[in-house]
Short mmCIF file of C-alpha atoms in Angstrom, two decimals:
data_model
loop_
_atom_site.label_atom_id
_atom_site.label_comp_id
_atom_site.label_asym_id
_atom_site.label_seq_id
_atom_site.Cartn_x
_atom_site.Cartn_y
_atom_site.Cartn_z
CA MET V 1 -0.26 0.05 0.09
CA ARG V 2 1.15 3.27 -0.83
CA LYS V 3 1.21 6.49 1.83
CA ARG V 4 1.29 9.87 0.82
CA ARG V 5 2.95 11.86 3.56
CA THR V 6 -0.24 14.17 4.59
CA ALA V 7 -0.91 17.22 6.84
CA PRO V 8 -3.39 19.23 8.11
CA GLY V 9 -5.45 20.95 6.35
CA ASP V 10 -4.88 18.32 3.30
CA VAL V 11 -7.98 16.79 2.39
CA VAL V 12 -8.20 13.24 1.22
CA GLN V 13 -11.15 11.48 -0.55
CA ILE V 14 -13.58 8.09 0.83
CA ALA V 15 -15.43 5.39 -1.84
CA LEU V 16 -18.80 4.75 -0.38
CA PRO V 17 -19.69 1.74 -1.59
CA ASP V 18 -23.02 3.24 -3.35
CA GLY V 19 -20.64 5.08 -5.77
CA ARG V 20 -20.01 8.37 -4.10
CA TYR V 21 -17.22 10.00 -2.42
CA ALA V 22 -17.24 10.96 1.20
CA TYR V 23 -14.07 13.66 2.16
CA GLY V 24 -12.10 14.21 5.42
CA ARG V 25 -10.51 17.46 6.88
CA LEU V 26 -7.31 16.36 8.63
CA LEU V 27 -7.01 17.45 12.17
CA ARG V 28 -3.71 17.80 14.18
CA ASP V 29 -3.48 14.77 16.67
CA ALA V 30 -4.35 11.88 14.43
CA GLY V 31 -8.00 12.94 13.96
CA ILE V 32 -10.46 13.38 10.56
CA ALA V 33 -13.68 15.71 10.53
CA ILE V 34 -15.43 14.27 7.98
CA TYR V 35 -17.50 16.66 5.34
CA VAL V 36 -21.39 16.95 5.50
CA THR V 37 -21.10 17.67 1.55
CA PHE V 38 -20.39 14.29 -1.31
CA SER V 39 -19.60 14.62 -4.32
CA ASP V 40 -20.47 12.04 -7.36
CA ALA V 41 -17.58 12.35 -8.90
CA PRO V 42 -14.23 11.50 -8.33
CA ALA V 43 -12.11 14.96 -6.64
CA GLN V 44 -14.70 17.32 -6.55
CA PRO V 45 -14.11 18.17 -2.19
CA PRO V 46 -15.54 21.20 0.01
CA VAL V 47 -12.89 23.06 0.68
CA GLY V 48 -13.85 25.75 2.56
CA SER V 49 -17.81 23.89 4.24
CA ARG V 50 -16.69 23.70 7.62
CA GLU V 51 -19.42 21.94 8.02
CA TYR V 52 -19.12 18.09 9.21
CA LEU V 53 -20.54 15.01 9.79
CA PHE V 54 -18.07 13.38 12.54
CA THR V 55 -15.01 13.86 13.78
CA VAL V 56 -12.59 11.76 14.92
CA GLY V 57 -9.27 9.68 15.24
CA VAL V 58 -8.63 7.73 12.58
CA TYR V 59 -5.56 5.63 11.87
CA ASP V 60 -2.43 6.94 10.63
CA ASP V 61 -1.44 4.29 8.09
CA VAL V 62 -5.39 5.24 6.84
CA PRO V 63 -4.93 9.01 4.95
CA GLY V 64 -2.90 9.43 2.02
CA SER V 65 -3.32 5.73 1.92
CA ASP V 66 -4.73 3.98 -2.28
CA GLN V 67 -8.21 4.07 0.02
CA CYS V 68 -8.16 7.18 1.08
CA PRO V 69 -5.61 9.26 -1.30
CA VAL V 70 -4.99 13.55 -0.98
CA VAL V 71 -7.41 14.71 -2.94
CA GLY V 72 -6.87 19.42 -2.23
CA HIS V 73 -6.35 21.38 1.18
CA ASP V 74 -8.94 23.02 3.70
CA PRO V 75 -6.30 25.99 4.65
CA SER V 76 -6.57 26.64 8.59
CA ARG V 77 -9.11 29.65 9.64
CA GLY V 78 -7.48 29.69 13.14
CA ALA V 79 -5.56 29.36 15.73
CA ASN V 80 -8.20 25.38 16.78
CA ASP V 81 -9.08 24.82 13.23
CA ASP V 82 -6.95 21.95 13.21
CA GLU V 83 -7.69 20.37 15.98
CA LEU V 84 -9.76 17.34 17.13
CA PRO V 85 -12.58 18.13 19.37
CA PRO V 86 -12.01 17.80 23.11
CA SER V 87 -13.35 13.93 23.01
CA SER V 88 -14.19 11.18 26.11
CA VAL V 89 -12.97 8.71 28.12
CA GLU V 90 -14.98 6.42 30.77
CA ASP V 91 -12.17 4.04 32.66
CA PRO V 92 -14.23 0.77 32.42
CA ILE V 93 -13.55 -0.50 35.34
CA SER V 94 -13.10 2.92 38.19
CA GLY V 95 -16.54 5.44 36.03
CA GLU V 96 -14.44 8.03 36.42
CA TRP V 97 -14.75 10.54 33.10
CA GLN V 98 -11.17 12.32 31.97
CA LEU V 99 -11.71 14.60 28.95
CA TYR V 100 -8.66 14.18 26.05
CA TYR V 101 -8.10 17.42 24.44
CA LYS V 102 -4.58 18.33 22.51
CA GLY V 103 -2.72 15.11 23.47
CA ARG V 104 -3.56 15.42 27.05
CA LEU V 105 -6.08 13.76 29.66
CA ARG V 106 -7.71 16.04 32.62
CA PRO V 107 -9.95 14.28 34.66
CA SER V 108 -13.43 15.39 34.47
CA THR V 109 -17.35 14.54 35.32
CA VAL V 110 -19.55 13.03 33.25
CA GLU V 111 -21.75 16.29 32.73
CA GLU V 112 -18.95 18.59 30.92
CA CYS V 113 -18.09 15.11 29.16
CA ARG V 114 -22.16 14.56 27.76
CA GLY V 115 -22.22 14.47 24.30
CA LEU V 116 -18.71 14.32 23.59
CA GLU V 117 -17.53 11.11 20.94
CA PRO V 118 -15.46 8.89 22.85
CA ALA V 119 -11.85 9.54 22.56
CA ALA V 120 -11.44 5.75 20.03
CA VAL V 121 -8.48 5.60 17.09
CA TRP V 122 -11.31 4.64 13.38
CA ASP V 123 -9.68 2.35 10.66
CA LEU V 124 -11.09 3.60 7.26
CA HIS V 125 -13.72 0.56 7.09
CA HIS V 126 -15.68 2.22 11.03
CA ILE V 127 -15.50 5.74 9.43
CA VAL V 128 -17.08 4.31 5.94
CA GLU V 129 -19.55 1.83 7.58
CA ARG V 130 -20.27 5.64 10.33
CA ILE V 131 -20.72 7.37 7.27
CA MET V 132 -23.55 5.41 5.62
CA GLU V 133 -25.37 4.79 8.34
CA SER V 134 -24.93 9.05 8.85
CA THR V 135 -25.65 9.85 5.32
CA ALA V 136 -29.65 10.28 5.23
CA GLY V 137 -28.97 14.20 5.25
CA ALA V 138 -26.09 14.82 3.53
CA SER V 139 -26.26 16.90 0.43
CA ARG V 140 -25.23 16.05 -2.70
CA ARG V 141 -23.04 17.62 -5.74
#
């Protein structure tokens, strides 16, 4: 598998099983923000949009691979534009909560973590499954 070096702001293309293409903007800390807008033809990323279906961590070997090529660049708009949003971590044994942000964990409460994405690193097939489950309200170009 070929892998291209990637950077925050790069936009990758994800081929979907229904023939459409989804796009993700790469973030720091191994993050990817999946755009709401899809296309019927390849290499038509919605550069400039900040409307996302979801934002998650992604395995390092996914972005820039043959299955997830870089097809554009969407420059940062400010200090936190390239950051993975805060996510939650629940200790399965103690039940204690932590907040993960900018590569750091800190103690938290269930209230502060409510509604946040659970901290995890996703593989491409999991991202594709979630996109397909989330596409009811997504727009097409």
